[in-house]
Tab-separated table of C-alpha atoms and ligand atoms in Angstrom:
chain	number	residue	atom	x	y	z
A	1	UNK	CA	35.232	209.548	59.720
A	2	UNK	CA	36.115	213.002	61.305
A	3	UNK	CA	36.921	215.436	58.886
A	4	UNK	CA	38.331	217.565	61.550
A	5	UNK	CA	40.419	215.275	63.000
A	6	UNK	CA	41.583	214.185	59.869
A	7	UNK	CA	42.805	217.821	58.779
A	8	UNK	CA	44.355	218.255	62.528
A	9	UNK	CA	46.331	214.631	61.534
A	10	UNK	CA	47.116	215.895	58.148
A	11	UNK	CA	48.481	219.584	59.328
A	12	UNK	CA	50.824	217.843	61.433
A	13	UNK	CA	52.398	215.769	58.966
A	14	UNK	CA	52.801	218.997	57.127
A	15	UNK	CA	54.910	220.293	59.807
A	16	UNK	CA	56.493	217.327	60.704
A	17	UNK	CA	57.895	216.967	56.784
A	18	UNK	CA	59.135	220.788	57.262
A	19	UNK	CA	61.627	219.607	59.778
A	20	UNK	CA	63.406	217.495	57.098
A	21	UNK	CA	63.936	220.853	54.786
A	22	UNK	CA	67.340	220.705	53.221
A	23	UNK	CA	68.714	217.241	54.104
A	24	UNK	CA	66.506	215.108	52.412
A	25	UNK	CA	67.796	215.863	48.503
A	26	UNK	CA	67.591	214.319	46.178
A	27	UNK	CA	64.610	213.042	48.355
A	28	UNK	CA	61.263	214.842	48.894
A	29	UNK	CA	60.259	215.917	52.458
A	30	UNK	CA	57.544	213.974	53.984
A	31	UNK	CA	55.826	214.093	57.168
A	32	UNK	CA	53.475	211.085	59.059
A	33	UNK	CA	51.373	210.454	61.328
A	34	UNK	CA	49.740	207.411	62.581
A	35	UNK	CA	46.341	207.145	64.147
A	36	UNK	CA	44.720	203.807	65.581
A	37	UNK	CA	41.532	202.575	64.971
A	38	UNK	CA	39.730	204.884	66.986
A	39	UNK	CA	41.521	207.937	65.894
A	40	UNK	CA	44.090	208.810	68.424
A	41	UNK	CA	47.235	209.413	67.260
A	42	UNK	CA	50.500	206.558	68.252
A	43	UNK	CA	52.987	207.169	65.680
A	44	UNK	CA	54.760	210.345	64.116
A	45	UNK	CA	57.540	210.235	61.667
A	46	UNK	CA	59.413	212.191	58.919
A	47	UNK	CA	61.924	211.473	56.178
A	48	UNK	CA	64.848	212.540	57.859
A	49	UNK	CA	67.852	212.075	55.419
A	50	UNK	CA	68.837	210.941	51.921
A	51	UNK	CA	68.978	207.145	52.520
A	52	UNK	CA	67.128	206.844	55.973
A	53	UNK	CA	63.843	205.681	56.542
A	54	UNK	CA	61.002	206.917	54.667
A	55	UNK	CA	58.126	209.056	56.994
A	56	UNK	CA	55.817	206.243	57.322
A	57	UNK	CA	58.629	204.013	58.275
A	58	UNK	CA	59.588	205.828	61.517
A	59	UNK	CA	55.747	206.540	62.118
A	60	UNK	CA	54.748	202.813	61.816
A	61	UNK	CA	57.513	201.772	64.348
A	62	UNK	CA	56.905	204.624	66.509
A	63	UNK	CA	52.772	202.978	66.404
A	64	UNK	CA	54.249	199.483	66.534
A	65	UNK	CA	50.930	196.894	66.935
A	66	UNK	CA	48.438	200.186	67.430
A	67	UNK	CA	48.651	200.569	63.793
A	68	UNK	CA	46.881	197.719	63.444
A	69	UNK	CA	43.410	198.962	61.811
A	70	UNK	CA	44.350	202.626	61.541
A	71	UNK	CA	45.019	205.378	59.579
A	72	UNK	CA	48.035	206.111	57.932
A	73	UNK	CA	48.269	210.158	56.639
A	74	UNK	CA	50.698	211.296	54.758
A	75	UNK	CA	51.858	214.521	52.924
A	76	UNK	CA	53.229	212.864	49.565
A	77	UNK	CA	51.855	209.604	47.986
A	78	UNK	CA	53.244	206.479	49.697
A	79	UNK	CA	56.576	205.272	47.617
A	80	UNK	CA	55.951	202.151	45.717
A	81	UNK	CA	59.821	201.442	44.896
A	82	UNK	CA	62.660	199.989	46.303
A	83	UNK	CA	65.518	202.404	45.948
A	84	UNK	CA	67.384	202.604	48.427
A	85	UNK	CA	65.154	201.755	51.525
A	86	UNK	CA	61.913	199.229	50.518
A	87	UNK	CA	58.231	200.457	49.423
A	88	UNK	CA	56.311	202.549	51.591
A	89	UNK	CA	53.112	201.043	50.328
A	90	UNK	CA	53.817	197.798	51.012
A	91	UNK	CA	55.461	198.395	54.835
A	92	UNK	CA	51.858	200.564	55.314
A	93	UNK	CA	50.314	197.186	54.093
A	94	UNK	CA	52.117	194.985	56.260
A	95	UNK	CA	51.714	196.956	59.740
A	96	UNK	CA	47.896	196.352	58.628
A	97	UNK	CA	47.266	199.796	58.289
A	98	UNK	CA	42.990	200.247	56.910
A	99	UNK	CA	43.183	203.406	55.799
A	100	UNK	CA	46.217	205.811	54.291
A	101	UNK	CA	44.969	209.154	53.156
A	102	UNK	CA	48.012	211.461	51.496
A	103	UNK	CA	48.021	215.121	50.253
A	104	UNK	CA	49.982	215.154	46.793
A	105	UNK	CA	50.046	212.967	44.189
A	106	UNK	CA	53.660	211.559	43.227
A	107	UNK	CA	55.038	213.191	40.150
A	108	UNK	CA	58.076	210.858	40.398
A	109	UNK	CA	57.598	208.174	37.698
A	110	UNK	CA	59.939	206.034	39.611
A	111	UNK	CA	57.850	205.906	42.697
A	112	UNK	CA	54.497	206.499	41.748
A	113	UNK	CA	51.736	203.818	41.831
A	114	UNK	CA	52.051	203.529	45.506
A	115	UNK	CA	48.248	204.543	45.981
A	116	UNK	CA	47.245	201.483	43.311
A	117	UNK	CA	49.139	199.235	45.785
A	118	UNK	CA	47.298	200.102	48.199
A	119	UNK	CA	44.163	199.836	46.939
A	120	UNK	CA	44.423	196.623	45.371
A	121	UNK	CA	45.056	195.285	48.858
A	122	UNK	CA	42.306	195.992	50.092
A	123	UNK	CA	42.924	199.672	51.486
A	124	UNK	CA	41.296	202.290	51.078
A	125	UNK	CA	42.988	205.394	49.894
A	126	UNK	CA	41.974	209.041	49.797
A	127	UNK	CA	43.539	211.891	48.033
A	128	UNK	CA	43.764	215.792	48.023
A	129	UNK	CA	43.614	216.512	51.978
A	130	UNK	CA	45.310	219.755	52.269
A	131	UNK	CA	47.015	219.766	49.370
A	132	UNK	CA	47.575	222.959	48.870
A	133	UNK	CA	49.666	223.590	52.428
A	134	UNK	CA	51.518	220.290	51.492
A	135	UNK	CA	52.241	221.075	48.208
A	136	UNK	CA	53.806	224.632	49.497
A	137	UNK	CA	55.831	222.569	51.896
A	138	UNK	CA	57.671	220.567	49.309
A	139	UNK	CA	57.788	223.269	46.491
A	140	UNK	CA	61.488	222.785	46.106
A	141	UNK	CA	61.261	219.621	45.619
A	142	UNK	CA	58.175	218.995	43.530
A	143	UNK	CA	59.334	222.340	41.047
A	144	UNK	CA	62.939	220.381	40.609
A	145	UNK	CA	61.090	217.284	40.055
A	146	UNK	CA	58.905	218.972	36.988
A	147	UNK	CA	60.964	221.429	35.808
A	148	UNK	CA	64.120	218.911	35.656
A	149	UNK	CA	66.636	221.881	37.300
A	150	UNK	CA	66.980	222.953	41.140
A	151	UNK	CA	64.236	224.793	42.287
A	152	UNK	CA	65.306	228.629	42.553
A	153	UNK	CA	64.592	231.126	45.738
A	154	UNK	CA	66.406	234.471	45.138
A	155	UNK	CA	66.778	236.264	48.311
A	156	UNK	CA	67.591	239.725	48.948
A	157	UNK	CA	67.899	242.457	51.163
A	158	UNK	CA	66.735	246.091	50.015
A	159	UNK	CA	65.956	249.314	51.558
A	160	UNK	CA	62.291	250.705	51.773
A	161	UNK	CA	63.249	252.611	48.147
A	162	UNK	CA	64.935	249.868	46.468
A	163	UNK	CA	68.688	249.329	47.293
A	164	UNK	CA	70.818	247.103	47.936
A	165	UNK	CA	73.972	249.055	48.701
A	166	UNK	CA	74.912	252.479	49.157
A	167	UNK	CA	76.715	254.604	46.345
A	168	UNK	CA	80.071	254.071	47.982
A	169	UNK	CA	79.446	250.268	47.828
A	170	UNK	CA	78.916	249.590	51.354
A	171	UNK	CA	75.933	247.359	52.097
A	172	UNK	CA	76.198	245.893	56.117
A	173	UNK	CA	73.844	245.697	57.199
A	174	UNK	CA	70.563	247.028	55.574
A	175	UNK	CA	68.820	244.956	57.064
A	176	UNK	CA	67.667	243.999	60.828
A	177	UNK	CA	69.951	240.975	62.550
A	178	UNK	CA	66.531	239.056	63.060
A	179	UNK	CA	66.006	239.294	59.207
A	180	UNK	CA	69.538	238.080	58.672
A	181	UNK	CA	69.332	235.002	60.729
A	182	UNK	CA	66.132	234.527	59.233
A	183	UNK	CA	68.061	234.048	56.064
A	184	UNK	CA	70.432	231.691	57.989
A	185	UNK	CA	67.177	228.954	58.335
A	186	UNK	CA	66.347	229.523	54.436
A	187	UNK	CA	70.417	228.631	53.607
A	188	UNK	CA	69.121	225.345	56.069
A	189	UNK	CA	66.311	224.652	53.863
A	190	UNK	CA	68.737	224.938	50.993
A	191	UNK	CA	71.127	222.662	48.934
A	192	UNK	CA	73.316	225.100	47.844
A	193	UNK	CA	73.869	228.868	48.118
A	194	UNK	CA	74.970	230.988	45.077
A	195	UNK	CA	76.423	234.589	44.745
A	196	UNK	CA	78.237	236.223	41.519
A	197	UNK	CA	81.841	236.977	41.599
A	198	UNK	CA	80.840	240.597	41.963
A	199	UNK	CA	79.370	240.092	45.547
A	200	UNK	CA	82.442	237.591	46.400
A	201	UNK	CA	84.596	240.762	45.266
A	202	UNK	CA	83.011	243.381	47.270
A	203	UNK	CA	81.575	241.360	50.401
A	204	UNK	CA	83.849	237.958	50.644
A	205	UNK	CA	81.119	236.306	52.046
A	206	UNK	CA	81.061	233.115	54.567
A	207	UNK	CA	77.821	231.677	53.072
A	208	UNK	CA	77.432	228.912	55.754
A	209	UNK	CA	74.423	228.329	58.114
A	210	UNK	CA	75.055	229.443	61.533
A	211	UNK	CA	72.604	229.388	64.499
A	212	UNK	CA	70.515	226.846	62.853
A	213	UNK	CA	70.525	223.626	64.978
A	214	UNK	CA	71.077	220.557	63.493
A	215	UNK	CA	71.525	222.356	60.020
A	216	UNK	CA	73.316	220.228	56.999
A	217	UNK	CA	75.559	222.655	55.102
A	218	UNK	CA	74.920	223.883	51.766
A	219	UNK	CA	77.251	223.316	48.784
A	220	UNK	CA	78.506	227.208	48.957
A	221	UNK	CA	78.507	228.222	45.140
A	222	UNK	CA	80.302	231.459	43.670
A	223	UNK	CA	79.749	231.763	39.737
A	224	UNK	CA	83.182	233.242	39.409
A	225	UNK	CA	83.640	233.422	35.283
A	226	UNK	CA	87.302	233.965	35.325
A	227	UNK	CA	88.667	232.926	38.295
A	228	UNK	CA	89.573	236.054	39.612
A	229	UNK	CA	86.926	236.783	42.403
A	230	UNK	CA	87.728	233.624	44.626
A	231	UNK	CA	91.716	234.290	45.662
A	232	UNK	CA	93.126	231.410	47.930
A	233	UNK	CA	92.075	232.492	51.722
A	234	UNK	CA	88.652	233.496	50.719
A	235	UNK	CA	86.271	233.293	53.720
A	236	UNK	CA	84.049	230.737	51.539
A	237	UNK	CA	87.307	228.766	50.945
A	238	UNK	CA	86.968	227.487	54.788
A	239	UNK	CA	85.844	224.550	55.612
A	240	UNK	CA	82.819	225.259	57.741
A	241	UNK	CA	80.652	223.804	54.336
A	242	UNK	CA	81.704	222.191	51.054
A	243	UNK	CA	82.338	225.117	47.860
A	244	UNK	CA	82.224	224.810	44.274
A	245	UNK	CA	83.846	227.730	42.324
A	246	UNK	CA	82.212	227.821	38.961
A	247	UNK	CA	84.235	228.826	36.518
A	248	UNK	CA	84.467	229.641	32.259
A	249	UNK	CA	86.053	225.843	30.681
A	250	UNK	CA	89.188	228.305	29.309
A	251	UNK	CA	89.293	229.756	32.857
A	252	UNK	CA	92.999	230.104	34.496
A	253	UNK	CA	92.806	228.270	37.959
A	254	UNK	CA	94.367	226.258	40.291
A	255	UNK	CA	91.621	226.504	42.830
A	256	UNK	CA	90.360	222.830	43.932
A	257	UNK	CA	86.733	221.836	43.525
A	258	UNK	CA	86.161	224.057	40.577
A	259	UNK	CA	83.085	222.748	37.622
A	260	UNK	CA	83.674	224.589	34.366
A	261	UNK	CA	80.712	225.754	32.327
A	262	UNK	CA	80.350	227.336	29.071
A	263	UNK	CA	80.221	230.928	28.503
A	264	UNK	CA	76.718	232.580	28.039
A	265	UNK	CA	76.293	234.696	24.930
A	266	UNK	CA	75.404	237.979	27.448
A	267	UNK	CA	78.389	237.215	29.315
A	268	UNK	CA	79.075	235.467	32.402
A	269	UNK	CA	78.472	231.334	32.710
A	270	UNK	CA	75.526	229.837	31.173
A	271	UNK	CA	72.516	229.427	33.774
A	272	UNK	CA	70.957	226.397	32.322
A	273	UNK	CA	74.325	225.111	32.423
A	274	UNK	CA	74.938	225.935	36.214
A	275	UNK	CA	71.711	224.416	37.258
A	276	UNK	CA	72.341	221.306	35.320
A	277	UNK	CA	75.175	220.979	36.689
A	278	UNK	CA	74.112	221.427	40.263
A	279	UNK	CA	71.028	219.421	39.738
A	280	UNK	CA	74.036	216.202	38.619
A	281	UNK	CA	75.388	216.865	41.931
A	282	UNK	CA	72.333	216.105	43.796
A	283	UNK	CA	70.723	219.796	44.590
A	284	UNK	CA	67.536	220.095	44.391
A	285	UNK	CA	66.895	223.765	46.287
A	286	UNK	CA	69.273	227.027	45.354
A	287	UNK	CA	69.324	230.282	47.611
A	288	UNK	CA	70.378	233.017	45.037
A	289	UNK	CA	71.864	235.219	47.322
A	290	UNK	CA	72.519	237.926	44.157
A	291	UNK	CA	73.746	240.282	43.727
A	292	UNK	CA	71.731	242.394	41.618
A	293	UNK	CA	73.619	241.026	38.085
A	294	UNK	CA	73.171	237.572	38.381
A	295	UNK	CA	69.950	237.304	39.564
A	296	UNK	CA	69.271	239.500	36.486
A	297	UNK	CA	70.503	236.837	34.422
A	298	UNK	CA	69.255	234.360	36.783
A	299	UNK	CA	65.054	235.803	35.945
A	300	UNK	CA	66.057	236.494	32.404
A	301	UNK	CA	66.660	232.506	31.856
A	302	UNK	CA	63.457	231.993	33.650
A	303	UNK	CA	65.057	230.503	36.393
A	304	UNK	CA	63.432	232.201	39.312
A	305	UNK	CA	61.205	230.342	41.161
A	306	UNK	CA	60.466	232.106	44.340
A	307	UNK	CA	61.316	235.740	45.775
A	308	UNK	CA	62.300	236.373	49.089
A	309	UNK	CA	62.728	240.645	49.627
A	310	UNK	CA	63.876	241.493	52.925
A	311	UNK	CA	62.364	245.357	53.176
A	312	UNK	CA	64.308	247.390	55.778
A	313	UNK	CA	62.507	251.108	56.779
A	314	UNK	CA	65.254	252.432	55.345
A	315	UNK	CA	66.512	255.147	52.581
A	316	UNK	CA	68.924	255.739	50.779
A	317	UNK	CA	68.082	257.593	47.630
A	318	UNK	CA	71.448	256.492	45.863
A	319	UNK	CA	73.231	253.006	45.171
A	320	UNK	CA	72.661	249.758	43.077
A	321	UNK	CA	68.899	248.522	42.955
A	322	UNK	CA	68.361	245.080	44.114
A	323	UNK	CA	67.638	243.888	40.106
A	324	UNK	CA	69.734	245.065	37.689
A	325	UNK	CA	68.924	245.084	33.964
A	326	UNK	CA	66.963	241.609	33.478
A	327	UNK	CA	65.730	242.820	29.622
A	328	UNK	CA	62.888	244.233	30.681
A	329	UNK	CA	62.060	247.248	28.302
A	330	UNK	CA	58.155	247.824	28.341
A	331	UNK	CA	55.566	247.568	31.158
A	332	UNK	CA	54.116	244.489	29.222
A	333	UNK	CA	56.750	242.618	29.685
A	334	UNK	CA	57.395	243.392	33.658
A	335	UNK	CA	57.328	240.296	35.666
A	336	UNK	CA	54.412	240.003	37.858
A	337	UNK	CA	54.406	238.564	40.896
A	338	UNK	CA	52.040	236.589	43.040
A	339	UNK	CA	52.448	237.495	47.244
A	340	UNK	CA	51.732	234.160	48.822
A	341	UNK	CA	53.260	235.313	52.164
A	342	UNK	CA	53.972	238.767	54.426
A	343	UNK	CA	55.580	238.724	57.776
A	344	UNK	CA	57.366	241.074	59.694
A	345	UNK	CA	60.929	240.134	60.871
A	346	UNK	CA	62.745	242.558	63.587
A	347	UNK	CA	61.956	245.862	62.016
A	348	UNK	CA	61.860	244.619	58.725
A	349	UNK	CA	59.103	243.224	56.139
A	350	UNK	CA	59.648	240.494	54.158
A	351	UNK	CA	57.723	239.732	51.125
A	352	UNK	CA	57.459	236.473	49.851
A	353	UNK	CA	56.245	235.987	46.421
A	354	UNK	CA	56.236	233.710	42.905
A	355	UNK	CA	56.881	234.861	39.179
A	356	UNK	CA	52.902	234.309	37.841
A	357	UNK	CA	52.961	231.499	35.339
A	358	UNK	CA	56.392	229.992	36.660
B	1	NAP	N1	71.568	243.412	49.959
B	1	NAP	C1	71.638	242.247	49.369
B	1	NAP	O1	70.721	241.434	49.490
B	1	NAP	C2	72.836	241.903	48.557
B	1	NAP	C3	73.051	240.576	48.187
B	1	NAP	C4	74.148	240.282	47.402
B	1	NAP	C5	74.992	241.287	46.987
B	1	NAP	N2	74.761	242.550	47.389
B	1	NAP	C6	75.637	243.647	46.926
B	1	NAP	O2	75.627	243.587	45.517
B	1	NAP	C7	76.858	244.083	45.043
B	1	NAP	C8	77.431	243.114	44.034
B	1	NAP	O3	76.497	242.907	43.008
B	1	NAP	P1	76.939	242.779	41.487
B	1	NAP	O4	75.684	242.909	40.696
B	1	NAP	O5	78.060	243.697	41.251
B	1	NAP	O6	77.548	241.331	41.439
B	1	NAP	P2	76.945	239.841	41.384
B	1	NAP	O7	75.577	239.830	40.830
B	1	NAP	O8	77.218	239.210	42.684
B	1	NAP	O9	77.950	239.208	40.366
B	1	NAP	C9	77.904	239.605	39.035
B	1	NAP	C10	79.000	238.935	38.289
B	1	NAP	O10	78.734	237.537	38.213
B	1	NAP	C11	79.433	237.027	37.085
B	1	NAP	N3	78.555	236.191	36.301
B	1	NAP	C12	78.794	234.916	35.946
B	1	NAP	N4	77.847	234.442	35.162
B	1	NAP	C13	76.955	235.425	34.990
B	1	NAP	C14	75.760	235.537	34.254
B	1	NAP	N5	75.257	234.533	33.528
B	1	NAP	N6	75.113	236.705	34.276
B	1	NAP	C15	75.582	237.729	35.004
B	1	NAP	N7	76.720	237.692	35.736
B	1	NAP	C16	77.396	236.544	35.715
B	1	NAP	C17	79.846	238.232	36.244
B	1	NAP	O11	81.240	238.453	36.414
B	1	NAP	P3	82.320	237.464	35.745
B	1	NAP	O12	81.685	236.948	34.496
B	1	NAP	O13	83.489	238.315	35.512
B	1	NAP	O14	82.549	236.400	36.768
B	1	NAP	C18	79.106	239.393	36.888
B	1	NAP	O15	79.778	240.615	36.785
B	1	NAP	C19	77.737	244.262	46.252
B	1	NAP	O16	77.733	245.628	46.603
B	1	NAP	C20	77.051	243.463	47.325
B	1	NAP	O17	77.293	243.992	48.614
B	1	NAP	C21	73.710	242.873	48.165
């Protein structure tokens, strides 16, 4: 066995499952690859859409009678379940695969036992190969799958000292156009895309992926208490994506495609109660796209997940700060975060980090 060319076969998967971020919910994204029995690679696959083919179904027909003998990797446990395409374990069984080595357990109790399958035919099965890279590549999915809500990303856009608009309200554009299509691919990766009825007020935003080919749309979300942000015309109203308006249950409106949540006791719409209901309606990935309130109500519920700060090398000494009051009163209880990546985008730098112990 070559452990190198093993981790080569394994890294691709990884980036073969990344090209299935945000169309695969309520699915995971998986990548696969196919070697023959001696080692060179004849099949590549990933799950693709809700419903299609599972990774290791396109990679064994891509591999056809090659996989005979081989090795099957794989970035999440082989399914053992028929939902609503058959068992992965037993197609990987049938093409006569002799060895299947994936990255990350199941957590699914529907589909899990796919490795015992395998095994007790006669294969044998390794664990744990780059792990770590695979298990960053399905974090959505694998933190909705544990946590039982949509996993969380709040995104925003600040200057060097902290703002996200200027005292007079206006906020286009802080930062660089390379960071902003940059957040166009992370709406891709995304079920849905949420803003507060104060950014709806002051921005009417589109919300929609543009200049991301082959992108599925995300559910466009604006948590809209009283139904008096969203006014018939609304630029999120079109009909470049599908829109949910949520709304108080008492909450005057005539607006189609509405969902009406209780009230929190803060204020605003419960956020348990938004999630859950998104999660019902199939998302498993949420772009908070603020503004500064609700994702202050959004990391108060401890419903923050990931960070995404766009830092543009600019000042402006005056204007709203990119988190406003989450309850935070004492140092001790400041939210520390963990940096797992830095890149620079245009002239900007974004930062992306998790809340430690989320
Ligand atoms: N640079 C960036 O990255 C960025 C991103 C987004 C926005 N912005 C800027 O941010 C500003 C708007 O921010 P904002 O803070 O005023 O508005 P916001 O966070 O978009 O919306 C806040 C509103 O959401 C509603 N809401 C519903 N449920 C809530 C809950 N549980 N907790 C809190 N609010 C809830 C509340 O109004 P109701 O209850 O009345 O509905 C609340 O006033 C604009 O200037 C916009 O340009 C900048």
């Amino acid at each position: 066995m070559d452990r190198q060319a093993d981790i080569t076969a394994m890294r691709r998967a990884v980036e073969l499952a990344a090209r299935g971020l945000g169309a695969t919910s309520p699915n995971p994204v998986v990548g696969c690859v196919v070697t023959d029995a001696s080692g060179h690679v004849v099949g590549e696959g990933w799950h693709q859409r809700a419903g299609g083919p599972h990774a290791e179904v396109h990679a064994l027909r891509a591999a056809g009678v090659l996989a005979r003998g081989g090795t099957a990797f794989v970035t999440l446990e082989p399914c053992n379940h028929t939902g609503r395409t058959g068992p992965c374990a037993q197609a990987l069984i049938e093409a006569g695969i002799s060895r299947v080595v994936y990255a990350v357990a199941d957590p699914n109790p529907q589909a899990t036992g796919g490795a015992d399958t395998l095994r007790a035919a006669g294969i044998e099965v390794g664990q744990g190969l780059l792990e770590d890279e695979a298990e960053a590549g399905n974090l959505a999915w694998l933190t909705s799958v544990r946590t039982g809500r949509p996993f969380v990303r709040w995104k925003y856009a600040a200057t060097l000292d902290g703002r996200i608009a200027a005292a007079d309200g206006t906020s286009r554009w802080i930062s660089s156009a390379d960071s902003r299509a940059d957040v166009h691919r992370l709406r891709a990766e995304a079920d849905a895309v949420v803003v507060g009825s104060g950014t709806a007020r002051a921005d009417d935003p589109h919300l929609a992926v543009r200049g991301v080919e082959g992108a599925v749309q995300p559910l466009r979300v604006v948590v809209d208490t009283e139904a008096s942000a969203v006014k018939p015309g609304a630029r999120v109203l079109d009909d470049a994506a599908p829109t949910l308006i949520a709304v108080a249950e008492d909450a005057d409106t005539a607006l189609p495609d509405v969902v009406r949540l209780p009230r929190a006791a803060a204020g605003g719409l419960s956020v348990p109660a938004l999630l859950d209901a998104l999660h019902a309606r199939g998302v498993r990935s949420v772009l908070l796209e603020g503004g500064p309130t609700l994702a202050a109500a959004f990391l108060a519920a401890g419903a923050v997940d990931q960070v995404v700060g766009y830092l543009a090398p600019v000042l402006l000494g005056a204007g709203p700060n990119a988190l406003a009051d989450a309850g935070i009163t004492t140092l001790t209880d400041a939210l520390r975060l963990h940096v797992t990546d830095t890149a620079r985008v245009g002239t900007d730098l974004r930062i992306t980090a998790t809340i430690q112990g989320a």
